[in-house]
Each structure stands twice: as C-alpha cells, then as structure tokens.
Amino acid sequence: MKELMQALRDKAMQAIFEADDVEKLEELRIKYLGKKGEMTAILRQMGKLSPEERPVMGQLANQVRGEIEGLLEERRKIVTEAMLEKKLQREAIDVTLPGRKPQLGHKHPMYNVLDQIKDIFIGMGFEIVDGPEVEREEYNFTKLNIDEGHPSREWTDTFYFTPDSKILLRTQTSPMQIHAMETRPLPIRIIAPGRVYRKDEVDATHSPMFHQIEGMVIDKGVTMADLKATLNLVVEKIYGKGTVTRFRPHHFPFTEPSCELDIQCHKCGGKGCSTCKGEGWIEVLGAGMVHPKVLSGCGIDPDVYSGWAFGMGLERLAMGEYKITDLRLIFENDVRFLEQF
Ligand code: DAH
C-alpha cells in the first residue's frame, strides 16, 4: 500500500509539472485527490492493514495529499502568470507603427460640372431648387401642354407606377417649372438639377436614368433677348470666351417660340470632326419662352408676366468637358476611371 501511495505521488507530481493551464490542474486535483479519486481508492484498502500499520498509512496519506496540494498551488500560480503574460503579448500594441492612411475619395466628375453650373447661376441671382423624381402625370405632361396623344406619354417610353398612368418617374426636369410657378412668389429665377428616367436601352449615349438641369425665369417684360444673352453668357463661362453659339428654331409644347442652342465645335472650329460628328456644331440644350397656356395654368397672367426656360443634359455636358466617349463610364463607378479627374 505504501508503494501504491508513493507511486500515486510520483504520477501526480509528474502530471502536475506537465500541466500548462488552470483547467488541466483542476482536472488533476479531482483525479488524484477528489472524493472518487485515486487516493480515496487506495485508502479504501486500509481495512486490510493491521492496527499498527493504519496510523502510519494515514500519516503517509496526509503527507502525500499535502505535497500534491502544495505543488498544485505552486503550479497554478506559475501557469496563471504565464497565461497573463501570453495574453499581454498577444494584445500588445506597437505604438511606433505608422498609421494606416484611409483612402479618401473625391467628387464625381459629373458633379464637378454641376457645381460649376450652379456657381454660374447663383452668381446671376438664381436659386437652386429640388423636386420629386416620382411625379404626377399632370405635372410631367398635362400642365406642360403636352397633349394626350404625345408619343413621350407611351408606356414604351415612360416608367409608370399605376395602370391609370397617373404616377410616373419624371421623364424631364420641366415639371419643376410648374412646381416653382405654383409655389414661389414672382419674380422667379431658378435652376433645378436632378435625375430623370426614360425607357431607353443602355448604350454609349443612352441610359434609363440620367440628369437634367432645368432653368426658368418669370418676370415682367422678359423677352427672348434675355434668354439669348443669359445663355450666351453661361456658354462663355463653361466653354470659354468667344465661343460661337447658334439658336436654331425647334418645337417644345411648353415653350413658344422654342429653340435649340448649339455651340460651334471648340475642337475643329466648325469644320467638322469626331467630337461634333462632322457637324461643326454641338447641341447643348433646348429652350424657349414659357407658353402662355403654361403660365395661365399656374395662375400667372401671361399678359402681365412672361418668362423663358431651358433644359439641358448634365451627362452630355460632362462628357464634352472631360472628353468622355462612353456614357456608361459615368455610372459604372470604376475607381480606375474616376481617379483620373
Ligand atoms: N424638357 C425638354 C427635354 O427633356 C428640354 C427642354 C426644352 C426644357 C425646352 C425646357 C425648354 O425648359 O424650354 O427634352
């Protein structure tokens, strides 16, 4: 029995020395000293001993228990400290490491062009207004004098939300003219940039979503001469002094008379090149004098007030300015493209 007890001690000591975490030490304590442990198993055989041997054995058992407990305690301290040390090392922060630089983006090239346009118009006393992209048919078409049979009202051209064709995604920023006239005190000088939607297939010059900038002035005594002078000034600011313009008659239902404004190609000087597709001229915007029917529909007396309006495509302008040849590049958000500006 004595040998068994000594063997137990040696086995336990060895195991304790090898244990390297607190859980393992607790397992060993239970294994050797627990109620159902190995020492208990040995002591159960005490009955076999003679009365003289029993106290000797008891003493030995107490001694071994004390030794094991002492060693467990010592080992627990060492292991705990080592674990703490490891944890500290793992979580150490090297304050001398250089920081990671966050990558900063920048404004989208098209919005640079928009900012430039906004600045020009703000400088002339215009206000910038914003309006709904989900629009009523009344504002997108009817109040703009676009009659029932107009092709742009077709389901093949316009995104409608309701089967009665009453709610739609605006196809142009022109409804902002109506909103402005219905809600703003006169005189009015606004530009309204924003997204518009048409059922167009995506290609190098088309997208079902694009941006327009609407502009409008309503006041007493406003004439086509004001329209021409203002737009010529804007063109000079965008394309440079001396840019030649051409106002070409056109038709829009909500302006009368209506025109389109072209600029002489700044690349070839009008001779015809790839930028102007051989035309010598580049179309910039549609404009005209606000139709008297549109004015009176918004409660403005066309005999007292008059006004002019224009609408232009922002993507096209940005493409011209930055020599971008494919509209899709503007929307794809590929940083390799965007970083060039
Ligand atoms: N809304 C027209 C379009 O999308 C552009 C336009 C033309 C706007 C003439 C105007 C205007 O304000 O007077 O094609």
Short mmCIF file of N, CA and C in Angstrom, two decimals, residues 172-303:
data_model
loop_
_atom_site.label_atom_id
_atom_site.label_comp_id
_atom_site.label_asym_id
_atom_site.label_seq_id
_atom_site.Cartn_x
_atom_site.Cartn_y
_atom_site.Cartn_z
N GLN A 172 -38.41 64.26 -67.42
CA GLN A 172 -37.68 65.51 -67.66
C GLN A 172 -37.75 66.34 -66.37
N THR A 173 -36.90 67.34 -66.25
CA THR A 173 -36.97 68.21 -65.06
C THR A 173 -37.96 69.36 -65.26
N SER A 174 -38.58 69.43 -66.45
CA SER A 174 -39.53 70.52 -66.72
C SER A 174 -40.70 70.63 -65.73
N PRO A 175 -41.21 69.51 -65.15
CA PRO A 175 -42.26 69.69 -64.13
C PRO A 175 -41.84 70.62 -63.00
N MET A 176 -40.54 70.81 -62.81
CA MET A 176 -40.08 71.75 -61.77
C MET A 176 -40.49 73.19 -62.11
N GLN A 177 -40.70 73.46 -63.40
CA GLN A 177 -41.22 74.79 -63.78
C GLN A 177 -42.60 74.99 -63.13
N ILE A 178 -43.45 73.96 -63.26
CA ILE A 178 -44.81 74.05 -62.71
C ILE A 178 -44.76 74.20 -61.18
N HIS A 179 -43.97 73.33 -60.54
CA HIS A 179 -43.86 73.40 -59.06
C HIS A 179 -43.42 74.79 -58.64
N ALA A 180 -42.44 75.35 -59.35
CA ALA A 180 -41.92 76.68 -58.97
C ALA A 180 -43.00 77.75 -59.16
N MET A 181 -43.69 77.70 -60.31
CA MET A 181 -44.70 78.74 -60.55
C MET A 181 -45.87 78.64 -59.58
N GLU A 182 -46.19 77.39 -59.15
CA GLU A 182 -47.33 77.23 -58.23
C GLU A 182 -46.99 77.60 -56.79
N THR A 183 -45.72 77.55 -56.44
CA THR A 183 -45.41 77.73 -55.02
C THR A 183 -44.56 78.96 -54.71
N ARG A 184 -43.95 79.57 -55.71
CA ARG A 184 -43.00 80.64 -55.41
C ARG A 184 -43.58 82.00 -55.76
N PRO A 185 -43.20 83.00 -54.96
CA PRO A 185 -43.63 84.35 -55.30
C PRO A 185 -42.88 84.84 -56.55
N LEU A 186 -43.50 85.73 -57.30
CA LEU A 186 -42.86 86.28 -58.51
C LEU A 186 -42.00 87.48 -58.11
N PRO A 187 -40.97 87.82 -58.81
CA PRO A 187 -40.43 87.09 -59.96
C PRO A 187 -39.70 85.80 -59.54
N ILE A 188 -39.52 84.88 -60.53
CA ILE A 188 -38.86 83.60 -60.25
C ILE A 188 -37.59 83.50 -61.07
N ARG A 189 -36.53 83.07 -60.41
CA ARG A 189 -35.28 82.74 -61.14
C ARG A 189 -34.72 81.47 -60.50
N ILE A 190 -34.87 80.36 -61.17
CA ILE A 190 -34.44 79.08 -60.57
C ILE A 190 -33.66 78.21 -61.56
N ILE A 191 -32.81 77.37 -61.00
CA ILE A 191 -32.40 76.20 -61.76
C ILE A 191 -32.73 74.97 -60.91
N ALA A 192 -33.07 73.87 -61.58
CA ALA A 192 -33.48 72.65 -60.88
C ALA A 192 -32.77 71.45 -61.49
N PRO A 193 -31.64 71.06 -60.91
CA PRO A 193 -30.96 69.87 -61.43
C PRO A 193 -31.54 68.61 -60.81
N GLY A 194 -31.49 67.51 -61.54
CA GLY A 194 -31.95 66.25 -60.94
C GLY A 194 -32.01 65.10 -61.91
N ARG A 195 -32.37 63.94 -61.35
CA ARG A 195 -32.43 62.72 -62.17
C ARG A 195 -33.74 62.66 -62.94
N VAL A 196 -33.67 62.11 -64.14
CA VAL A 196 -34.87 61.85 -64.95
C VAL A 196 -34.77 60.43 -65.52
N TYR A 197 -35.92 59.89 -65.93
CA TYR A 197 -35.97 58.47 -66.31
C TYR A 197 -36.73 58.25 -67.62
N ARG A 198 -36.15 57.45 -68.47
CA ARG A 198 -36.84 57.09 -69.72
C ARG A 198 -36.53 55.64 -70.05
N LYS A 199 -37.49 54.98 -70.71
CA LYS A 199 -37.27 53.57 -71.07
C LYS A 199 -36.34 53.46 -72.26
N ASP A 200 -35.09 53.75 -72.03
CA ASP A 200 -34.08 53.64 -73.09
C ASP A 200 -33.15 52.48 -72.78
N GLU A 201 -32.74 51.78 -73.81
CA GLU A 201 -31.73 50.72 -73.64
C GLU A 201 -30.38 51.39 -73.38
N VAL A 202 -29.56 50.73 -72.56
CA VAL A 202 -28.24 51.28 -72.27
C VAL A 202 -27.31 51.13 -73.48
N ASP A 203 -26.70 52.22 -73.89
CA ASP A 203 -25.60 52.14 -74.85
C ASP A 203 -24.64 53.31 -74.60
N ALA A 204 -23.76 53.59 -75.53
CA ALA A 204 -22.73 54.60 -75.28
C ALA A 204 -23.29 56.00 -75.07
N THR A 205 -24.54 56.24 -75.51
CA THR A 205 -25.12 57.58 -75.34
C THR A 205 -26.47 57.56 -74.65
N HIS A 206 -26.96 56.38 -74.23
CA HIS A 206 -28.28 56.30 -73.57
C HIS A 206 -28.23 55.55 -72.25
N SER A 207 -29.09 56.00 -71.34
CA SER A 207 -29.24 55.31 -70.06
C SER A 207 -30.68 55.55 -69.60
N PRO A 208 -31.30 54.56 -68.96
CA PRO A 208 -32.69 54.77 -68.49
C PRO A 208 -32.78 55.82 -67.38
N MET A 209 -31.65 56.18 -66.81
CA MET A 209 -31.63 57.26 -65.82
C MET A 209 -30.52 58.22 -66.22
N PHE A 210 -30.81 59.48 -66.25
CA PHE A 210 -29.76 60.46 -66.49
C PHE A 210 -30.13 61.77 -65.79
N HIS A 211 -29.33 62.79 -65.94
CA HIS A 211 -29.58 64.04 -65.21
C HIS A 211 -29.86 65.19 -66.17
N GLN A 212 -30.76 66.03 -65.74
CA GLN A 212 -31.01 67.27 -66.48
C GLN A 212 -30.89 68.46 -65.53
N ILE A 213 -30.68 69.60 -66.12
CA ILE A 213 -30.77 70.85 -65.35
C ILE A 213 -31.83 71.71 -66.03
N GLU A 214 -32.86 72.04 -65.26
CA GLU A 214 -33.90 72.91 -65.78
C GLU A 214 -33.60 74.32 -65.30
N GLY A 215 -33.90 75.31 -66.12
CA GLY A 215 -33.74 76.70 -65.69
C GLY A 215 -34.97 77.49 -66.09
N MET A 216 -35.33 78.46 -65.29
CA MET A 216 -36.51 79.24 -65.65
C MET A 216 -36.45 80.64 -65.01
N VAL A 217 -36.91 81.62 -65.79
CA VAL A 217 -37.06 82.99 -65.28
C VAL A 217 -38.48 83.45 -65.60
N ILE A 218 -39.19 83.97 -64.61
CA ILE A 218 -40.51 84.57 -64.85
C ILE A 218 -40.50 85.97 -64.23
N ASP A 219 -40.81 86.96 -65.07
CA ASP A 219 -40.85 88.33 -64.54
C ASP A 219 -41.65 89.18 -65.52
N LYS A 220 -41.79 90.45 -65.21
CA LYS A 220 -42.46 91.34 -66.16
C LYS A 220 -41.45 91.76 -67.23
N GLY A 221 -41.89 91.75 -68.48
CA GLY A 221 -41.06 92.26 -69.57
C GLY A 221 -39.88 91.39 -69.97
N VAL A 222 -39.94 90.10 -69.64
CA VAL A 222 -38.85 89.20 -70.04
C VAL A 222 -39.02 88.81 -71.51
N THR A 223 -37.94 88.87 -72.28
CA THR A 223 -38.03 88.55 -73.72
C THR A 223 -37.00 87.51 -74.13
N MET A 224 -37.12 87.12 -75.38
CA MET A 224 -36.17 86.17 -75.98
C MET A 224 -34.74 86.73 -75.93
N ALA A 225 -34.62 88.06 -75.94
CA ALA A 225 -33.28 88.67 -75.88
C ALA A 225 -32.62 88.33 -74.55
N ASP A 226 -33.42 88.29 -73.46
CA ASP A 226 -32.87 87.93 -72.14
C ASP A 226 -32.39 86.48 -72.15
N LEU A 227 -33.22 85.63 -72.77
CA LEU A 227 -32.85 84.21 -72.88
C LEU A 227 -31.50 84.08 -73.58
N LYS A 228 -31.39 84.73 -74.73
CA LYS A 228 -30.17 84.59 -75.53
C LYS A 228 -28.95 85.15 -74.79
N ALA A 229 -29.12 86.32 -74.19
CA ALA A 229 -27.99 86.95 -73.51
C ALA A 229 -27.52 86.09 -72.34
N THR A 230 -28.51 85.59 -71.56
CA THR A 230 -28.14 84.79 -70.38
C THR A 230 -27.44 83.49 -70.80
N LEU A 231 -28.03 82.80 -71.77
CA LEU A 231 -27.45 81.52 -72.17
C LEU A 231 -26.09 81.70 -72.86
N ASN A 232 -25.94 82.79 -73.62
CA ASN A 232 -24.62 83.07 -74.22
C ASN A 232 -23.55 83.26 -73.15
N LEU A 233 -23.96 83.97 -72.10
CA LEU A 233 -23.02 84.21 -71.01
C LEU A 233 -22.62 82.90 -70.32
N VAL A 234 -23.63 82.04 -70.09
CA VAL A 234 -23.38 80.74 -69.45
C VAL A 234 -22.43 79.91 -70.32
N VAL A 235 -22.70 79.89 -71.62
CA VAL A 235 -21.86 79.13 -72.54
C VAL A 235 -20.41 79.63 -72.51
N GLU A 236 -20.24 80.95 -72.48
CA GLU A 236 -18.88 81.51 -72.43
C GLU A 236 -18.17 81.08 -71.16
N LYS A 237 -18.94 81.04 -70.05
CA LYS A 237 -18.31 80.65 -68.78
C LYS A 237 -17.92 79.18 -68.79
N ILE A 238 -18.73 78.36 -69.46
CA ILE A 238 -18.42 76.93 -69.48
C ILE A 238 -17.35 76.63 -70.53
N TYR A 239 -17.54 77.15 -71.73
CA TYR A 239 -16.67 76.74 -72.86
C TYR A 239 -15.59 77.77 -73.20
N GLY A 240 -15.59 78.88 -72.53
CA GLY A 240 -14.55 79.88 -72.80
C GLY A 240 -15.08 81.06 -73.62
N LYS A 241 -14.43 82.20 -73.42
CA LYS A 241 -14.84 83.44 -74.11
C LYS A 241 -14.74 83.25 -75.62
N GLY A 242 -15.68 83.88 -76.33
CA GLY A 242 -15.63 83.83 -77.78
C GLY A 242 -16.25 82.59 -78.39
N THR A 243 -16.80 81.68 -77.53
CA THR A 243 -17.47 80.50 -78.08
C THR A 243 -18.68 80.95 -78.91
N VAL A 244 -18.74 80.45 -80.13
CA VAL A 244 -19.83 80.87 -81.03
C VAL A 244 -21.07 80.02 -80.78
N THR A 245 -22.22 80.66 -80.65
CA THR A 245 -23.47 79.93 -80.43
C THR A 245 -24.43 80.12 -81.61
N ARG A 246 -25.39 79.21 -81.67
CA ARG A 246 -26.41 79.29 -82.72
C ARG A 246 -27.75 78.89 -82.10
N PHE A 247 -28.74 79.74 -82.20
CA PHE A 247 -30.08 79.41 -81.70
C PHE A 247 -30.91 78.95 -82.89
N ARG A 248 -31.28 77.70 -82.88
CA ARG A 248 -31.97 77.08 -84.00
C ARG A 248 -33.43 76.85 -83.62
N PRO A 249 -34.39 77.25 -84.50
CA PRO A 249 -35.81 77.05 -84.17
C PRO A 249 -36.11 75.57 -83.92
N HIS A 250 -36.98 75.30 -82.97
CA HIS A 250 -37.33 73.92 -82.64
C HIS A 250 -38.75 73.91 -82.12
N HIS A 251 -39.24 72.77 -81.71
CA HIS A 251 -40.58 72.75 -81.11
C HIS A 251 -40.56 72.03 -79.76
N PHE A 252 -41.07 72.72 -78.74
CA PHE A 252 -41.39 72.08 -77.46
C PHE A 252 -42.80 72.54 -77.12
N PRO A 253 -43.63 71.65 -76.59
CA PRO A 253 -45.03 72.05 -76.34
C PRO A 253 -45.16 73.14 -75.27
N PHE A 254 -44.20 73.23 -74.37
CA PHE A 254 -44.35 74.14 -73.22
C PHE A 254 -43.65 75.48 -73.40
N THR A 255 -43.01 75.68 -74.57
CA THR A 255 -42.41 76.99 -74.84
C THR A 255 -42.85 77.44 -76.24
N GLU A 256 -42.99 78.73 -76.40
CA GLU A 256 -43.37 79.29 -77.70
C GLU A 256 -42.88 80.73 -77.79
N PRO A 257 -41.95 81.08 -78.66
CA PRO A 257 -41.25 80.15 -79.54
C PRO A 257 -40.25 79.27 -78.79
N SER A 258 -39.80 78.20 -79.46
CA SER A 258 -38.81 77.29 -78.87
C SER A 258 -37.58 77.24 -79.75
N CYS A 259 -36.49 76.85 -79.13
CA CYS A 259 -35.25 76.76 -79.91
C CYS A 259 -34.33 75.70 -79.31
N GLU A 260 -33.32 75.35 -80.08
CA GLU A 260 -32.22 74.58 -79.51
C GLU A 260 -30.97 75.42 -79.64
N LEU A 261 -30.11 75.29 -78.65
CA LEU A 261 -28.88 76.08 -78.66
C LEU A 261 -27.72 75.15 -79.01
N ASP A 262 -26.98 75.52 -80.04
CA ASP A 262 -25.78 74.76 -80.42
C ASP A 262 -24.56 75.64 -80.15
N ILE A 263 -23.44 75.00 -79.88
CA ILE A 263 -22.18 75.75 -79.87
C ILE A 263 -21.33 75.26 -81.02
N GLN A 264 -20.56 76.20 -81.56
CA GLN A 264 -19.65 75.78 -82.63
C GLN A 264 -18.59 74.88 -82.00
N CYS A 265 -18.27 73.81 -82.69
CA CYS A 265 -17.35 72.82 -82.12
C CYS A 265 -16.03 73.49 -81.73
N HIS A 266 -15.70 73.37 -80.43
CA HIS A 266 -14.50 74.05 -79.93
C HIS A 266 -13.23 73.32 -80.35
N LYS A 267 -13.40 72.09 -80.87
CA LYS A 267 -12.22 71.32 -81.25
C LYS A 267 -11.79 71.64 -82.69
N CYS A 268 -12.78 71.69 -83.61
CA CYS A 268 -12.43 71.89 -85.02
C CYS A 268 -12.80 73.28 -85.51
N GLY A 269 -13.43 74.08 -84.64
CA GLY A 269 -13.82 75.43 -85.06
C GLY A 269 -14.91 75.44 -86.12
N GLY A 270 -15.67 74.37 -86.21
CA GLY A 270 -16.82 74.34 -87.13
C GLY A 270 -16.58 73.60 -88.42
N LYS A 271 -15.38 73.12 -88.61
CA LYS A 271 -15.07 72.42 -89.87
C LYS A 271 -15.69 71.02 -89.91
N GLY A 272 -15.86 70.45 -88.75
CA GLY A 272 -16.37 69.07 -88.70
C GLY A 272 -15.28 68.11 -88.27
N CYS A 273 -15.51 67.41 -87.15
CA CYS A 273 -14.52 66.45 -86.65
C CYS A 273 -15.24 65.35 -85.88
N SER A 274 -14.47 64.49 -85.20
CA SER A 274 -15.11 63.37 -84.49
C SER A 274 -15.92 63.86 -83.28
N THR A 275 -15.45 64.94 -82.62
CA THR A 275 -16.16 65.46 -81.45
C THR A 275 -17.57 65.93 -81.82
N CYS A 276 -17.70 66.63 -82.97
CA CYS A 276 -19.02 67.13 -83.38
C CYS A 276 -19.67 66.22 -84.42
N LYS A 277 -19.10 65.05 -84.60
CA LYS A 277 -19.59 64.05 -85.58
C LYS A 277 -19.73 64.66 -86.97
N GLY A 278 -18.78 65.50 -87.33
CA GLY A 278 -18.76 66.07 -88.67
C GLY A 278 -19.71 67.24 -88.89
N GLU A 279 -20.47 67.60 -87.82
CA GLU A 279 -21.49 68.63 -87.97
C GLU A 279 -20.92 70.05 -87.88
N GLY A 280 -19.83 70.21 -87.15
CA GLY A 280 -19.31 71.54 -86.90
C GLY A 280 -19.99 72.21 -85.70
N TRP A 281 -21.14 71.69 -85.29
CA TRP A 281 -21.90 72.24 -84.17
C TRP A 281 -22.24 71.16 -83.16
N ILE A 282 -22.35 71.55 -81.89
CA ILE A 282 -22.73 70.58 -80.85
C ILE A 282 -23.98 71.11 -80.15
N GLU A 283 -25.01 70.28 -80.10
CA GLU A 283 -26.27 70.69 -79.46
C GLU A 283 -26.09 70.70 -77.94
N VAL A 284 -26.47 71.80 -77.31
CA VAL A 284 -26.24 71.93 -75.86
C VAL A 284 -27.53 71.84 -75.05
N LEU A 285 -28.59 72.49 -75.52
CA LEU A 285 -29.82 72.50 -74.72
C LEU A 285 -31.03 72.90 -75.55
N GLY A 286 -32.22 72.66 -74.94
CA GLY A 286 -33.48 73.13 -75.50
C GLY A 286 -33.97 74.30 -74.67
N ALA A 287 -34.65 75.26 -75.30
CA ALA A 287 -35.10 76.43 -74.55
C ALA A 287 -36.28 77.09 -75.26
N GLY A 288 -36.77 78.14 -74.65
CA GLY A 288 -37.85 78.87 -75.29
C GLY A 288 -38.54 79.81 -74.32
N MET A 289 -39.53 80.52 -74.84
CA MET A 289 -40.34 81.41 -74.00
C MET A 289 -41.49 80.59 -73.42
N VAL A 290 -41.67 80.64 -72.12
CA VAL A 290 -42.70 79.82 -71.46
C VAL A 290 -44.06 80.10 -72.12
N HIS A 291 -44.73 79.03 -72.52
CA HIS A 291 -46.00 79.12 -73.26
C HIS A 291 -47.06 79.82 -72.39
N PRO A 292 -47.81 80.75 -72.99
CA PRO A 292 -48.85 81.45 -72.21
C PRO A 292 -49.84 80.49 -71.55
N LYS A 293 -50.13 79.37 -72.20
CA LYS A 293 -51.05 78.38 -71.62
C LYS A 293 -50.48 77.79 -70.34
N VAL A 294 -49.15 77.59 -70.33
CA VAL A 294 -48.49 77.04 -69.15
C VAL A 294 -48.53 78.07 -68.02
N LEU A 295 -48.26 79.32 -68.36
CA LEU A 295 -48.30 80.39 -67.36
C LEU A 295 -49.70 80.48 -66.73
N SER A 296 -50.72 80.59 -67.57
CA SER A 296 -52.07 80.78 -67.01
C SER A 296 -52.52 79.53 -66.25
N GLY A 297 -52.07 78.35 -66.68
CA GLY A 297 -52.39 77.12 -65.97
C GLY A 297 -51.85 77.14 -64.54
N CYS A 298 -50.82 77.93 -64.31
CA CYS A 298 -50.23 78.02 -62.96
C CYS A 298 -50.71 79.30 -62.26
N GLY A 299 -51.73 79.95 -62.82
CA GLY A 299 -52.30 81.13 -62.19
C GLY A 299 -51.48 82.40 -62.41
N ILE A 300 -50.66 82.42 -63.44
CA ILE A 300 -49.87 83.62 -63.74
C ILE A 300 -50.44 84.26 -65.01
N ASP A 301 -50.71 85.53 -64.95
CA ASP A 301 -51.34 86.24 -66.07
C ASP A 301 -50.31 86.47 -67.18
N PRO A 302 -50.49 85.80 -68.35
CA PRO A 302 -49.50 85.93 -69.43
C PRO A 302 -49.48 87.32 -70.07
N ASP A 303 -50.51 88.13 -69.76
CA ASP A 303 -50.49 89.50 -70.30
C ASP A 303 -49.63 90.41 -69.43
#
